[in-house]
Coordinates of C-alpha atoms and ligand atoms in Angstrom, one line a residue:
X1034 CA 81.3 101.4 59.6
X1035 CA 81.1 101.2 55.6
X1036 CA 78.0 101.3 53.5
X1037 CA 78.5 97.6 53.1
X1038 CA 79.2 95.4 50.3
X1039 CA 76.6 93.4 47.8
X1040 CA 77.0 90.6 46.3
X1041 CA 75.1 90.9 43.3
X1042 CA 74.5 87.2 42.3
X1043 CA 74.8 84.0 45.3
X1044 CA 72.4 81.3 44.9
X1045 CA 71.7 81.0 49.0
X1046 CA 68.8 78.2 47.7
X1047 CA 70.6 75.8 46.6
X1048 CA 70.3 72.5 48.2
X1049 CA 74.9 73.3 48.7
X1050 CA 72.8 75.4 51.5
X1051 CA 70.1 73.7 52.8
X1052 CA 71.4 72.5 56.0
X1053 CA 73.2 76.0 57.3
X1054 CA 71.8 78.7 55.3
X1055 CA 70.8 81.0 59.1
X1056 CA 75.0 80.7 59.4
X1057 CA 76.1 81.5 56.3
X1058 CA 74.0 84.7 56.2
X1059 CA 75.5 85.6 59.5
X1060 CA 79.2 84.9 58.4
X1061 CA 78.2 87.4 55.5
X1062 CA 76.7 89.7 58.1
X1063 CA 79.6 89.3 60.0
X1064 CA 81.9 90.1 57.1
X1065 CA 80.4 93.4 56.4
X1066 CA 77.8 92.1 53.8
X1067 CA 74.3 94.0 54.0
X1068 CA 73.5 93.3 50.6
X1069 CA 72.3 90.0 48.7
X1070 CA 71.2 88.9 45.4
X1071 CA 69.5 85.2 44.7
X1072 CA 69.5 84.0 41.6
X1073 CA 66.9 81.9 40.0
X1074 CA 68.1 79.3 37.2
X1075 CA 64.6 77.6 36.5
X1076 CA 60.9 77.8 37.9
X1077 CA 61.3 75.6 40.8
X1078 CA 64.5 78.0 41.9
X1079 CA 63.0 80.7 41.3
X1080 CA 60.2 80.2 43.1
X1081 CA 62.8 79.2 46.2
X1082 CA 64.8 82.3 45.3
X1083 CA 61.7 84.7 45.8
X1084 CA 61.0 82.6 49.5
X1085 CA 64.1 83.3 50.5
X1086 CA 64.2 87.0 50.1
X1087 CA 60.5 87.1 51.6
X1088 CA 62.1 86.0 54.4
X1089 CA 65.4 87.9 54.9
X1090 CA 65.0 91.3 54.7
X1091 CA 68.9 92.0 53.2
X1092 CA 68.6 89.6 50.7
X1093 CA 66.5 90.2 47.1
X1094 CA 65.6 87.4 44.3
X1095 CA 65.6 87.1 40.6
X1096 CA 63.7 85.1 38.6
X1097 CA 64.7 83.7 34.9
X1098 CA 66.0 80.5 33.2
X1099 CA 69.2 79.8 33.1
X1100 CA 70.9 78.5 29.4
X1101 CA 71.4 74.9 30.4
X1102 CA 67.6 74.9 31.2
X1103 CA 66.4 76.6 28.3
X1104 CA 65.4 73.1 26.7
X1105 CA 62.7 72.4 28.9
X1106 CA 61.3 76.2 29.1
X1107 CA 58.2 75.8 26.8
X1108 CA 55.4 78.4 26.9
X1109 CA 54.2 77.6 30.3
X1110 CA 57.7 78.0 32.0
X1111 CA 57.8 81.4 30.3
X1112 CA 54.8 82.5 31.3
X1113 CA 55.1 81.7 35.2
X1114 CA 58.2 83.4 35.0
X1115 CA 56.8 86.3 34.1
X1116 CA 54.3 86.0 36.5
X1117 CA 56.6 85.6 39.4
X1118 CA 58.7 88.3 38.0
X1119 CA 55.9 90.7 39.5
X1120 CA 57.0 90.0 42.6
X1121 CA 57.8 92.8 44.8
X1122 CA 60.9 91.2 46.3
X1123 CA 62.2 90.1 42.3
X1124 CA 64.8 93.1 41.3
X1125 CA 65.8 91.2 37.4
X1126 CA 65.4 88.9 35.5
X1127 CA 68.3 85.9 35.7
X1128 CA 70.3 84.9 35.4
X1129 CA 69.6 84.3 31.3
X1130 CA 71.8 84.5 28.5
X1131 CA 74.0 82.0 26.0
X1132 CA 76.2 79.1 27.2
X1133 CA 78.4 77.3 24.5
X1134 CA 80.9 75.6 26.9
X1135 CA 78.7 73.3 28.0
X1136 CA 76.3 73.4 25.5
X1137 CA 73.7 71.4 28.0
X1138 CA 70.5 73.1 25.8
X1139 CA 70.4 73.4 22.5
X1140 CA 71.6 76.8 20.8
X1141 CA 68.1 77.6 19.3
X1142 CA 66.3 76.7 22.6
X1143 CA 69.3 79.2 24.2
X1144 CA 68.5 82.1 22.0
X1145 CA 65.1 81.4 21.9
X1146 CA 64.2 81.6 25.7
X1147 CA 67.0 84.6 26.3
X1148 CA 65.5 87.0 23.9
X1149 CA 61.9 86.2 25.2
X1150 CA 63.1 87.2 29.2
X1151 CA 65.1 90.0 27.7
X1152 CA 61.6 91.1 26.3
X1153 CA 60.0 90.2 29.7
X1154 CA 62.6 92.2 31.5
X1155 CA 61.8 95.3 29.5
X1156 CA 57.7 94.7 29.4
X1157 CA 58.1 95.1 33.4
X1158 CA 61.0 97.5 33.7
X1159 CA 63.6 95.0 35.4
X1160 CA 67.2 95.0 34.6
X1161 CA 69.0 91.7 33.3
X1162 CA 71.0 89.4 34.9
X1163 CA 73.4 87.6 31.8
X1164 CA 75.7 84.3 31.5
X1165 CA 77.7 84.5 29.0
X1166 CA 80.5 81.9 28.6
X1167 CA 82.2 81.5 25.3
X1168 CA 79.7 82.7 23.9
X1169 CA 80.4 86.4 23.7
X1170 CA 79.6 87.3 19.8
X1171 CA 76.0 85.9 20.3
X1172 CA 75.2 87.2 23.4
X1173 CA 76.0 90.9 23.1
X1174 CA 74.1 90.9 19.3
X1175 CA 71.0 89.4 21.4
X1176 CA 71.1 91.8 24.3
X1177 CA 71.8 94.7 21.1
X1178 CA 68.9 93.6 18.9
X1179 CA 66.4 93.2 22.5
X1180 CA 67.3 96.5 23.5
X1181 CA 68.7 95.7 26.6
X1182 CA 69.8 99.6 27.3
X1183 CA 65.8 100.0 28.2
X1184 CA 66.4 98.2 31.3
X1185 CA 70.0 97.9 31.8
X1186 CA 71.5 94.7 33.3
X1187 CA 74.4 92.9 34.9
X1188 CA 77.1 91.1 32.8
X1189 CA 77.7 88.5 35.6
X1190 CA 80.9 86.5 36.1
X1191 CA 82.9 88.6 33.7
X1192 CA 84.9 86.2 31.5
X1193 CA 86.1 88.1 28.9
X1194 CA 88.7 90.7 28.3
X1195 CA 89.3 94.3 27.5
X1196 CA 87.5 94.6 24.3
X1197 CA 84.4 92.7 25.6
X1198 CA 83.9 94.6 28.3
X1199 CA 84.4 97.6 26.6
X1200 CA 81.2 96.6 24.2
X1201 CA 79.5 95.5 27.5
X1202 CA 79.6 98.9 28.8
X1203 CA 78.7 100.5 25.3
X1204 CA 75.2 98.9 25.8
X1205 CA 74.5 100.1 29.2
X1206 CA 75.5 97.3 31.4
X1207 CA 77.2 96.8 34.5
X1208 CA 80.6 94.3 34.7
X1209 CA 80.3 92.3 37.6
X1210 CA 83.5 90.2 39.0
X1211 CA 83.8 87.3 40.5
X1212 CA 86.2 84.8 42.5
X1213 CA 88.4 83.7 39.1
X1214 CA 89.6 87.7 39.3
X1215 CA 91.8 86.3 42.4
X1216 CA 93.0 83.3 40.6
X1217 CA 96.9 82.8 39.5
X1218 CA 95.5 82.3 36.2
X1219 CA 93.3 85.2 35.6
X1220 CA 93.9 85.7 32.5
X1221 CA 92.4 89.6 31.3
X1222 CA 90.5 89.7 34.3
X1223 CA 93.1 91.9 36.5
X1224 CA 92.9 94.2 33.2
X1225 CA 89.3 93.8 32.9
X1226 CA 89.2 95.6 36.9
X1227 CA 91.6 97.7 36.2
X1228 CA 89.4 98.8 33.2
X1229 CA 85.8 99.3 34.4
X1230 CA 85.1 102.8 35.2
X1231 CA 84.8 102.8 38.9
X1232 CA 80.6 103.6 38.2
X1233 CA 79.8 100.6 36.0
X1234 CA 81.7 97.7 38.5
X1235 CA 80.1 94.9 41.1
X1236 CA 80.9 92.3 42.7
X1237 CA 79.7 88.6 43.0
X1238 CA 80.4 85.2 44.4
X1239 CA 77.8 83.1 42.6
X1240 CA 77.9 81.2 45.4
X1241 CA 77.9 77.4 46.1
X1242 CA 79.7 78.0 43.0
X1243 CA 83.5 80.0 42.1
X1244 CA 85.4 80.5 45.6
X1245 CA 88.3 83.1 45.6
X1246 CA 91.1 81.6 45.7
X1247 CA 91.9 80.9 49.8
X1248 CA 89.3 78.7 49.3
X1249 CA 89.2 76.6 45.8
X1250 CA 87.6 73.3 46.3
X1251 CA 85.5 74.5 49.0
X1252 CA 82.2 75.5 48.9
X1253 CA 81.9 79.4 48.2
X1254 CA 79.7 81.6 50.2
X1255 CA 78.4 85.1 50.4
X1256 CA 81.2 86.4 53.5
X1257 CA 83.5 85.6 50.7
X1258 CA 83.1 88.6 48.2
X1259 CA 84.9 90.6 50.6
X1260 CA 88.1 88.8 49.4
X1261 CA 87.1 89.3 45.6
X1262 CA 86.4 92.8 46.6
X1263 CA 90.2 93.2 48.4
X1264 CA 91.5 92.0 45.4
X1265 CA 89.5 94.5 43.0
X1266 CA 90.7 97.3 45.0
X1267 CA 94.4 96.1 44.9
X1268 CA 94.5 96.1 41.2
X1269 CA 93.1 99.4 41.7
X1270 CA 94.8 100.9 43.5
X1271 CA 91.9 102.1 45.4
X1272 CA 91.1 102.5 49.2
X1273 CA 88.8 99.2 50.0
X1274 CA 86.3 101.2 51.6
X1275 CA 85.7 103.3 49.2
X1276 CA 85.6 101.4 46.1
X1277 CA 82.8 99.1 47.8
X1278 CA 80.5 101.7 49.2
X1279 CA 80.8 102.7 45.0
X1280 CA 80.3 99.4 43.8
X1281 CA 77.4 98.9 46.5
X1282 CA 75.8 101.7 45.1
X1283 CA 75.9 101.0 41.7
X1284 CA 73.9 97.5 42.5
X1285 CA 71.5 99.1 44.4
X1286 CA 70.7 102.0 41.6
X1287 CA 70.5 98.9 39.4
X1288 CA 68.3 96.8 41.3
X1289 CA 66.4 100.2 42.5
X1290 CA 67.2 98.7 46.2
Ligands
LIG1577 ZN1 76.0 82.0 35.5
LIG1578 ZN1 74.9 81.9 38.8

């Protein structure tokens, strides 16, 4: 039996779920998978998130607003996240952070709403849950200037390379890795694995979202980190078992599971 893995960021309440979600947490069960984090994006999905992991005693919630929401998030929207944020079952604040791919909010209204969770995260001792994509340079001077070592966080979805992850883990925070890393065209991430000292690495599916690589096109699901996890250990070289009762612990410190 091994400690189990975690997937550090799925978002099981998402409608992609709706109609299966008691079978897709038993696949993950089934798959070795005793550990679950569910993501809020807005209000409304955070308020699902925090349901959900009232209900299931294996899976945990996070609250925050997401970049391509960060338009809408006036004062109000803030505040109840904050609010909900007090929640016993909430373990960060997320996922938050800088998109410039899609660019679906306006940068202002991205920085704006990023820096005022980062300061909600450390007023009630939470760690972070960041998106970054292309958007690195901004990002890690935000979580720098908002002091996101107080609380430490999760850079989620690694994207970038060497270098970035290197100032990722100069601030305190934890790389997490998901499906692209078992992609033909990965790109820095096999480097990036290879990389991350064995105490600072997690792993994800952000789930509906990002399946490994058996199963692009499909619908991605929480049983499937094991085969982002496989992949990990490969580039590793390490023993499978091993490297996720690590990386299991190093989510659970974070998320003080
Ligand atoms: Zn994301
Ligand atoms: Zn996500």
């Amino acid at each position: 039996m091994t400690a189990g893995l975690f997937d550090t960021h799925a978002h099981l309440h998402f409608p992609d779920f709706a109609d299966d979600l008691p079978d897709v947490l038993a696949r993950a069960r089934g798959a070795g998978v005793t550990r679950m984090v569910t993501i809020g994006t807005d209000v409304e999905t955070s308020r699902a998130a925090i349901a959900i992991a009232e209900r299931e005693p294996d899976v945990w919630a996070t609250v925050g607003v997401h970049p391509h929401d960060a338009a809408n998030a006036d004062d109000a929207v803030l505040d109840e996240i904050e609010r909900l944020a007090a929640s016993p079952r909430v373990v960060g604040i997320g996922e938050i952070g800088l998109d410039y791919f899609r660019n679906l909010s306006p940068r202002e209204d991205q920085a704006r709403v990023f820096s005022r969770l980062l300061a909600v995260a450390r007023r009630i001792g939470k760690p972070a849950v960041i998106h970054s994509r292309d958007a690195h340079e901004d990002t890690l001077a935000l979580l720098d200037s908002e002091r996101v070592r107080d609380v430490g966080g999760i850079m989620h979805c690694f994207s970038g390379d060497r270098e970035i992850a290197r100032r990722c883990l100069d601030l305190g925070l934890l790389i997490s890795l998901a499906g692209p890393v078992t992609y033909p065209n990965a790109r820095a991430l096999p480097d990036v694995a290879r990389f991350v000292p064995g105490d600072r690495l997690v792993v994800e599916t952000d789930c509906p979202f990002l399946p490994p690589q058996p199963y692009r096109g499909k619908r991605n699901e929480p049983a499937y980190v094991t085969i982002t996890a496989a992949r990990v250990a490969d580039l590793r070289g390490e023993p499978f078992e091993s490297l996720t009762a690590r990386m299991s612990e190093n989510a659970t410190t974070l998320f003080r599971i």
